[in-house]
JSON list of C-alpha atoms in Angstrom, two decimals:
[
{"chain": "Z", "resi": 1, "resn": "UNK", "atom": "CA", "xyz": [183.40, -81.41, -13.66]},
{"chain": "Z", "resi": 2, "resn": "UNK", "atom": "CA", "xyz": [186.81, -82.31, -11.77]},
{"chain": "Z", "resi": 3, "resn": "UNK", "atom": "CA", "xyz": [188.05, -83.68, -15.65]},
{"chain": "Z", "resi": 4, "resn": "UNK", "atom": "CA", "xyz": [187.35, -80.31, -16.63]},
{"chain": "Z", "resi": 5, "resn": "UNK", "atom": "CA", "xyz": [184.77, -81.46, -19.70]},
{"chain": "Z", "resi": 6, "resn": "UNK", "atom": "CA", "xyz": [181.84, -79.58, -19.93]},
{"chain": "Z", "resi": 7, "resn": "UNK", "atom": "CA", "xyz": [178.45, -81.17, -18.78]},
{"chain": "Z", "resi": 8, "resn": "UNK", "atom": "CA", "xyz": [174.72, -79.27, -18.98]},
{"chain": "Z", "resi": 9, "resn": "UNK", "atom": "CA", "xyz": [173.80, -78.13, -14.91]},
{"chain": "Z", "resi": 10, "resn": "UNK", "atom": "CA", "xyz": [170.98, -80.14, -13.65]},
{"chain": "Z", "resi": 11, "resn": "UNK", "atom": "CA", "xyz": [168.42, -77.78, -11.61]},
{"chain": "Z", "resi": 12, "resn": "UNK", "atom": "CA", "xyz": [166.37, -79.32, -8.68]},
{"chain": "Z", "resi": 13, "resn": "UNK", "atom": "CA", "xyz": [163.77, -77.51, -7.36]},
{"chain": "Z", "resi": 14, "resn": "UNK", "atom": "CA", "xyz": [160.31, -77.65, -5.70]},
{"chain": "Z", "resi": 15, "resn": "UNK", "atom": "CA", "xyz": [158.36, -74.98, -4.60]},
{"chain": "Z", "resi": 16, "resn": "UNK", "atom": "CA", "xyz": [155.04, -77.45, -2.97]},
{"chain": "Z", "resi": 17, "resn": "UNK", "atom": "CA", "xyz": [153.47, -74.17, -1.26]},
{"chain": "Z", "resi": 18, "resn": "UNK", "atom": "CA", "xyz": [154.63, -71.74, -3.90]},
{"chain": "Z", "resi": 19, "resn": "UNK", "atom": "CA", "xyz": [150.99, -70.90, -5.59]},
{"chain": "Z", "resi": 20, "resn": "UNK", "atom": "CA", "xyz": [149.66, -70.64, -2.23]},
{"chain": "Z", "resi": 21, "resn": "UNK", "atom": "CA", "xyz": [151.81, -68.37, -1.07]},
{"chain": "Z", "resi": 22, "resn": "UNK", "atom": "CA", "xyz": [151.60, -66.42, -3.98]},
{"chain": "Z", "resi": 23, "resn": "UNK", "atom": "CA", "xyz": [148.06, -66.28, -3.79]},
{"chain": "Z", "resi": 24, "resn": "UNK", "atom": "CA", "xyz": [148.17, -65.66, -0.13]},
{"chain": "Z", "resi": 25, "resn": "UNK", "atom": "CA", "xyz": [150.47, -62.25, -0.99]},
{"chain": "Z", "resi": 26, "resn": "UNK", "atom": "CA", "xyz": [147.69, -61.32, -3.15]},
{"chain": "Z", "resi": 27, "resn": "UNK", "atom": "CA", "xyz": [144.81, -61.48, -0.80]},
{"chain": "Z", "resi": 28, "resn": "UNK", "atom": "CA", "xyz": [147.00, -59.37, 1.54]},
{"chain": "Z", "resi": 29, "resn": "UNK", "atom": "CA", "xyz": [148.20, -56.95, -0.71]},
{"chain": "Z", "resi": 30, "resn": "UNK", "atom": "CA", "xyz": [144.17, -56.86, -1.85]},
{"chain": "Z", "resi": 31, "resn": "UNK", "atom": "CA", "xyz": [143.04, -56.21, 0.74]},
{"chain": "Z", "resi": 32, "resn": "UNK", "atom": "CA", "xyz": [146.02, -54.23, 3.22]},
{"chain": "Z", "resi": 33, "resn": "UNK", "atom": "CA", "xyz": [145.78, -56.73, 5.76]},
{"chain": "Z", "resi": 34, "resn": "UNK", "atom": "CA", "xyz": [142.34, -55.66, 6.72]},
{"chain": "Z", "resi": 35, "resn": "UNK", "atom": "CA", "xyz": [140.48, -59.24, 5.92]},
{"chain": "Z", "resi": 36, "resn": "UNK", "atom": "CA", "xyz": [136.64, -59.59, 5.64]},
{"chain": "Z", "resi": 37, "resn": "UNK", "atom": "CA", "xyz": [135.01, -60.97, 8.17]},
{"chain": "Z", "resi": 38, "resn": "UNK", "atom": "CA", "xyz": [134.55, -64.42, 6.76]},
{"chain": "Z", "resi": 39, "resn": "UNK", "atom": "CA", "xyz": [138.43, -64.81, 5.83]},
{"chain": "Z", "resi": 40, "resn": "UNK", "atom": "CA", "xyz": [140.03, -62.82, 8.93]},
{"chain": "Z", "resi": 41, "resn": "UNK", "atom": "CA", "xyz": [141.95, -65.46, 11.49]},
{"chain": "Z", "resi": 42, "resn": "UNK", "atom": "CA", "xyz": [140.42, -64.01, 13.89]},
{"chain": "Z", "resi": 43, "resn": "UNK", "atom": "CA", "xyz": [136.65, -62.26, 13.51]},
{"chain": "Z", "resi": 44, "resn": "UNK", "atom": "CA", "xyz": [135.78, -61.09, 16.56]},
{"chain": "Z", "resi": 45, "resn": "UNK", "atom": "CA", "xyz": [138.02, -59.74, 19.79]},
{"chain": "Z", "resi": 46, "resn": "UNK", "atom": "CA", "xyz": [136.19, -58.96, 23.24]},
{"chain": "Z", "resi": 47, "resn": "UNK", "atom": "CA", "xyz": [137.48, -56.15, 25.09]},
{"chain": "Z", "resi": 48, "resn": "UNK", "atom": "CA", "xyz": [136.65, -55.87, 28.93]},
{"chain": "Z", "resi": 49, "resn": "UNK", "atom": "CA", "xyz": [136.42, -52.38, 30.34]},
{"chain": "Z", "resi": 50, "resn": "UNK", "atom": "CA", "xyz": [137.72, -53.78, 33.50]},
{"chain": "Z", "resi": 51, "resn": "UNK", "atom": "CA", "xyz": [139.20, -56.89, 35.10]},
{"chain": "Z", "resi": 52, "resn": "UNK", "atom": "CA", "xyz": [135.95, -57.85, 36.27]},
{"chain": "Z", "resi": 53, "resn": "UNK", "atom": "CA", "xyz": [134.30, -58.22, 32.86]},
{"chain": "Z", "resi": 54, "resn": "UNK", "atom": "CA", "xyz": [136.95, -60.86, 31.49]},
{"chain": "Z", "resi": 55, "resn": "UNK", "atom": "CA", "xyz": [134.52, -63.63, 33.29]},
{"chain": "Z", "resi": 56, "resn": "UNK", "atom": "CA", "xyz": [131.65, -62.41, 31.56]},
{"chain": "Z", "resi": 57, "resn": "UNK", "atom": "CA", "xyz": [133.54, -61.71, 27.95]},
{"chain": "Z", "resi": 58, "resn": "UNK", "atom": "CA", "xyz": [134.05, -65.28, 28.25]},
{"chain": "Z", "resi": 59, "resn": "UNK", "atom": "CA", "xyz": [130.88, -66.28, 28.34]},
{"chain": "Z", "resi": 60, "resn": "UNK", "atom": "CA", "xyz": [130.33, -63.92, 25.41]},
{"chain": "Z", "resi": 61, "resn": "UNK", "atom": "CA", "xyz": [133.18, -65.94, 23.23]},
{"chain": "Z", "resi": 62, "resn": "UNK", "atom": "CA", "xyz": [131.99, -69.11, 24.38]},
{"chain": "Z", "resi": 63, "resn": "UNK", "atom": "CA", "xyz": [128.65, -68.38, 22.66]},
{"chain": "Z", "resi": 64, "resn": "UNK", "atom": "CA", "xyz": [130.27, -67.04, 19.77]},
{"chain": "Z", "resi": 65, "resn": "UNK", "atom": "CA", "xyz": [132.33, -69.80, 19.34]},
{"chain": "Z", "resi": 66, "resn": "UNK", "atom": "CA", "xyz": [129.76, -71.89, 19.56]},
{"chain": "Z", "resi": 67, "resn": "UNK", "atom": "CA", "xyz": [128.71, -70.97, 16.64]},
{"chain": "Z", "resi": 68, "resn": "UNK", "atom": "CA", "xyz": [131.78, -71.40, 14.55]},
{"chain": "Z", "resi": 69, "resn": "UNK", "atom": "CA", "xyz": [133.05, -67.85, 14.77]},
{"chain": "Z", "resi": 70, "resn": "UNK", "atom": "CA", "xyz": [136.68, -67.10, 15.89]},
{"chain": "Z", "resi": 71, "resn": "UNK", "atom": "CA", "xyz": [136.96, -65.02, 18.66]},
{"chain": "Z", "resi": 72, "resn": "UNK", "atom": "CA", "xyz": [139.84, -64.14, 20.92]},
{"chain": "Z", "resi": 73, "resn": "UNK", "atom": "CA", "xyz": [139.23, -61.61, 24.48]},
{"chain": "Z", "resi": 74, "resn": "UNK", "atom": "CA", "xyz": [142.05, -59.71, 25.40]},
{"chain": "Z", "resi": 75, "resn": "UNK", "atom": "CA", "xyz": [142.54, -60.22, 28.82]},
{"chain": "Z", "resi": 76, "resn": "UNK", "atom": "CA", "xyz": [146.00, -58.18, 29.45]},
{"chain": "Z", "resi": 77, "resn": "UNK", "atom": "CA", "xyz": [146.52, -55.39, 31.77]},
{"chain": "Z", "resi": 78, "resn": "UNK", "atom": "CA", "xyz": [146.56, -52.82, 29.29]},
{"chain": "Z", "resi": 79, "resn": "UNK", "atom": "CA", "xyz": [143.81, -50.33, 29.15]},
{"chain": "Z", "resi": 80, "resn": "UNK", "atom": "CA", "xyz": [140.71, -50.48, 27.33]},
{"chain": "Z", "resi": 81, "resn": "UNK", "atom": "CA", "xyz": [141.84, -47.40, 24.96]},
{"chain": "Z", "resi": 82, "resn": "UNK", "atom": "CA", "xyz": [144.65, -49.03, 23.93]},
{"chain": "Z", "resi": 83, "resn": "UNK", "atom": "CA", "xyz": [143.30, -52.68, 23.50]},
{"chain": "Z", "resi": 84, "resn": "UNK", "atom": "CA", "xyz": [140.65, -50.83, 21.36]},
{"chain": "Z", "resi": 85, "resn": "UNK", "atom": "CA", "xyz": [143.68, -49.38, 19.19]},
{"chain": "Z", "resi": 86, "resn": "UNK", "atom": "CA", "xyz": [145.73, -53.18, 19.17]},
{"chain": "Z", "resi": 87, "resn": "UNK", "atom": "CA", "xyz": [142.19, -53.89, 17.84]},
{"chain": "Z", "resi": 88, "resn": "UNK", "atom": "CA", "xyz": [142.31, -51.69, 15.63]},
{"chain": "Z", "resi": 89, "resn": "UNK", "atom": "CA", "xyz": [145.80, -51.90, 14.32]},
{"chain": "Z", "resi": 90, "resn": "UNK", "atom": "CA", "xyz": [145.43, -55.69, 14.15]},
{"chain": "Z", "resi": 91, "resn": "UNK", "atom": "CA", "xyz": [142.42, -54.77, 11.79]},
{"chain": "Z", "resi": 92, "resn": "UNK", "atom": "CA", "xyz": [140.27, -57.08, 12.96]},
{"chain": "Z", "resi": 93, "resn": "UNK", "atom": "CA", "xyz": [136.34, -57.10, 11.87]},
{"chain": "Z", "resi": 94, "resn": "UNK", "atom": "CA", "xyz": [135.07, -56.30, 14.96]},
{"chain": "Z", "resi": 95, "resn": "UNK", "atom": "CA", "xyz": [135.00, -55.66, 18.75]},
{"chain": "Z", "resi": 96, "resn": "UNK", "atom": "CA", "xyz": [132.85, -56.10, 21.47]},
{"chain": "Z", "resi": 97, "resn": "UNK", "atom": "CA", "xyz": [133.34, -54.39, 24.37]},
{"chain": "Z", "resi": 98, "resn": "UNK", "atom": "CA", "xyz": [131.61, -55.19, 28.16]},
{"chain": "Z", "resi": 99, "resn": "UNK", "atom": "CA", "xyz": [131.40, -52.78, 30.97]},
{"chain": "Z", "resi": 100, "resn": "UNK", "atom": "CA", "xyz": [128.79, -52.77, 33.73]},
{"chain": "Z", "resi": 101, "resn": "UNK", "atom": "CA", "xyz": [126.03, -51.52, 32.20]},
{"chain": "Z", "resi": 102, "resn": "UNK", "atom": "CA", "xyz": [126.26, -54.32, 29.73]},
{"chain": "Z", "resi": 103, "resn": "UNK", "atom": "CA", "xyz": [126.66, -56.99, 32.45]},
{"chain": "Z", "resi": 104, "resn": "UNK", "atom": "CA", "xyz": [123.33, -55.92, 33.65]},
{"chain": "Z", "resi": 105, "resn": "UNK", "atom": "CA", "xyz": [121.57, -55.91, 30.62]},
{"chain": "Z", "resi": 106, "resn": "UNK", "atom": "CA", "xyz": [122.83, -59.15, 29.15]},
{"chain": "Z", "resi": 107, "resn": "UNK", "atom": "CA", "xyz": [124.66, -57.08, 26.08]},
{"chain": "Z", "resi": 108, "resn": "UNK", "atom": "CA", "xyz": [127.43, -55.63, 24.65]},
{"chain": "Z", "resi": 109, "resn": "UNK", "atom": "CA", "xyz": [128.69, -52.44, 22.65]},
{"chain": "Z", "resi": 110, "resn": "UNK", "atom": "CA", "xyz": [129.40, -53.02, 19.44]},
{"chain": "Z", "resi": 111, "resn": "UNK", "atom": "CA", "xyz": [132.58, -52.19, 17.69]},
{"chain": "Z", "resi": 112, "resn": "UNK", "atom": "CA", "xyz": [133.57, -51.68, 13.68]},
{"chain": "Z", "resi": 113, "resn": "UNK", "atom": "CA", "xyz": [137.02, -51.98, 12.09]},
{"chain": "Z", "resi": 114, "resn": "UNK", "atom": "CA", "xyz": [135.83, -48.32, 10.83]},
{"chain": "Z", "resi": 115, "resn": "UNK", "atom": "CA", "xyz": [134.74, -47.11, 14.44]},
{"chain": "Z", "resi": 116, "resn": "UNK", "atom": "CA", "xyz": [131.44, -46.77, 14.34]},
{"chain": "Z", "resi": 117, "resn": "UNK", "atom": "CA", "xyz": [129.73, -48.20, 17.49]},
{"chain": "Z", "resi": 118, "resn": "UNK", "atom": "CA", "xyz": [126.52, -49.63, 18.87]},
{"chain": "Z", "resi": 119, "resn": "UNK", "atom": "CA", "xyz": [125.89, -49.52, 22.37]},
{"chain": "Z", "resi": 120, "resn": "UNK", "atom": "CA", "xyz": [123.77, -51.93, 24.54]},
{"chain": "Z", "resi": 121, "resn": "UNK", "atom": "CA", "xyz": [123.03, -54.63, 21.86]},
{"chain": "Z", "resi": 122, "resn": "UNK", "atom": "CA", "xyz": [121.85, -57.83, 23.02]},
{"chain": "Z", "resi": 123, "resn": "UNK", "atom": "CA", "xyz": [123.99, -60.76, 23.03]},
{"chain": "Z", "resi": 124, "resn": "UNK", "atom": "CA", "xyz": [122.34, -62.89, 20.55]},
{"chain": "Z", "resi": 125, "resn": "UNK", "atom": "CA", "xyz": [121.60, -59.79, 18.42]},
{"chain": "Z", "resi": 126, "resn": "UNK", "atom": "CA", "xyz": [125.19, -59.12, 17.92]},
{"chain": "Z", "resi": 127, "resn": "UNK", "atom": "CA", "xyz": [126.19, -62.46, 17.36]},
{"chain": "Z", "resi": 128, "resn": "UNK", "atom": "CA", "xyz": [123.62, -62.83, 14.88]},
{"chain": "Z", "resi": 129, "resn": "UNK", "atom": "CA", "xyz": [125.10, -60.00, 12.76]},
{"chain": "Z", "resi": 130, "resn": "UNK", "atom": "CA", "xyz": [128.49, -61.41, 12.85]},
{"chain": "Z", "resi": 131, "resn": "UNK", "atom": "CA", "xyz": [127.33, -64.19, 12.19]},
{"chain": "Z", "resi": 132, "resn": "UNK", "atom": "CA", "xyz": [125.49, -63.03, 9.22]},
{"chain": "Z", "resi": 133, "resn": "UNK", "atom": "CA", "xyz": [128.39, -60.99, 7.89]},
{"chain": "Z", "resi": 134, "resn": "UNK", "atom": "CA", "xyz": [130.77, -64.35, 7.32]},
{"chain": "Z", "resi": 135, "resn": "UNK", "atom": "CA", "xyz": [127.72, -65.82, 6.33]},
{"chain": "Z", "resi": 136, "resn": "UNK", "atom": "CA", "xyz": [126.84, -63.20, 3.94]},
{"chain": "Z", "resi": 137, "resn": "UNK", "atom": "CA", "xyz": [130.48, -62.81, 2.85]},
{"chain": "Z", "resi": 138, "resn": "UNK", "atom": "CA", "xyz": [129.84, -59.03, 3.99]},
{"chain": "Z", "resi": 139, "resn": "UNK", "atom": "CA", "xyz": [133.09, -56.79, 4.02]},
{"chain": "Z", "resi": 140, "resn": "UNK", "atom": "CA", "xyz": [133.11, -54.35, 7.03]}
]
């Protein structure tokens, strides 16, 4: 001190969020960022082949949504192959993607984190099997 005796050091710390965190660093170092479907922020991401299937991808989301799953439609200007790779990069669980054909028949094509892909499913079909993967705690 400023009389120059010697006194013990008093610490103060807090760390409120520290376990969390920690545990949070775990889960992403588990599993490289690639989340299951029932803990990724966001589950689902709807990819339009065009402009004039955002309306309609919507729709899609809105359904999804309303059935507690977190979905997100990527609506920019860039095209489909490389909103397929942000997709992809972003590791999300899965995709669907909406181009005419789909319009007409009231579906959607089907996307996996791994690639693999289902053409031509019907809406409530694939929302069913998302939904059944968070349900199911199902890792993709």
């Amino acid at each position: 001190n400023s009389d120059g005796t010697k006194q013990r050091p008093i610490m103060v710390h807090r760390a409120l969020f520290g376990s969390i965190e920690r545990f949070f660093a775990v889960l992403l170092e588990h599993y490289a960022g690639a989340f299951p479907p029932w803990l990724a922020p966001v589950q689902v991401m709807g990819i339009p082949i065009s402009d004039e299937h955002v309306v309609y991808l919507d729709g899609v989301a809105g359904q999804m949504r309303a059935r507690g799953l977190r979905v997100e439609v990527d609506s920019s200007d860039d095209r489909m192959q490389k909103k397929i790779r942000n997709a992809q990069k972003q590791k999300l669980p899965f995709m669907v993607i909406a181009g005419d054909d789909d319009v007409a028949a009231n579906a959607v094509s089907f996307r996996y984190r791994d690639g693999t892909q289902k053409n031509g499913i019907p809406i409530s079909d694939a929302i069913d099997e998302i939904e059944r993967a968070v349900i199911d705690r199902i890792q993709v």
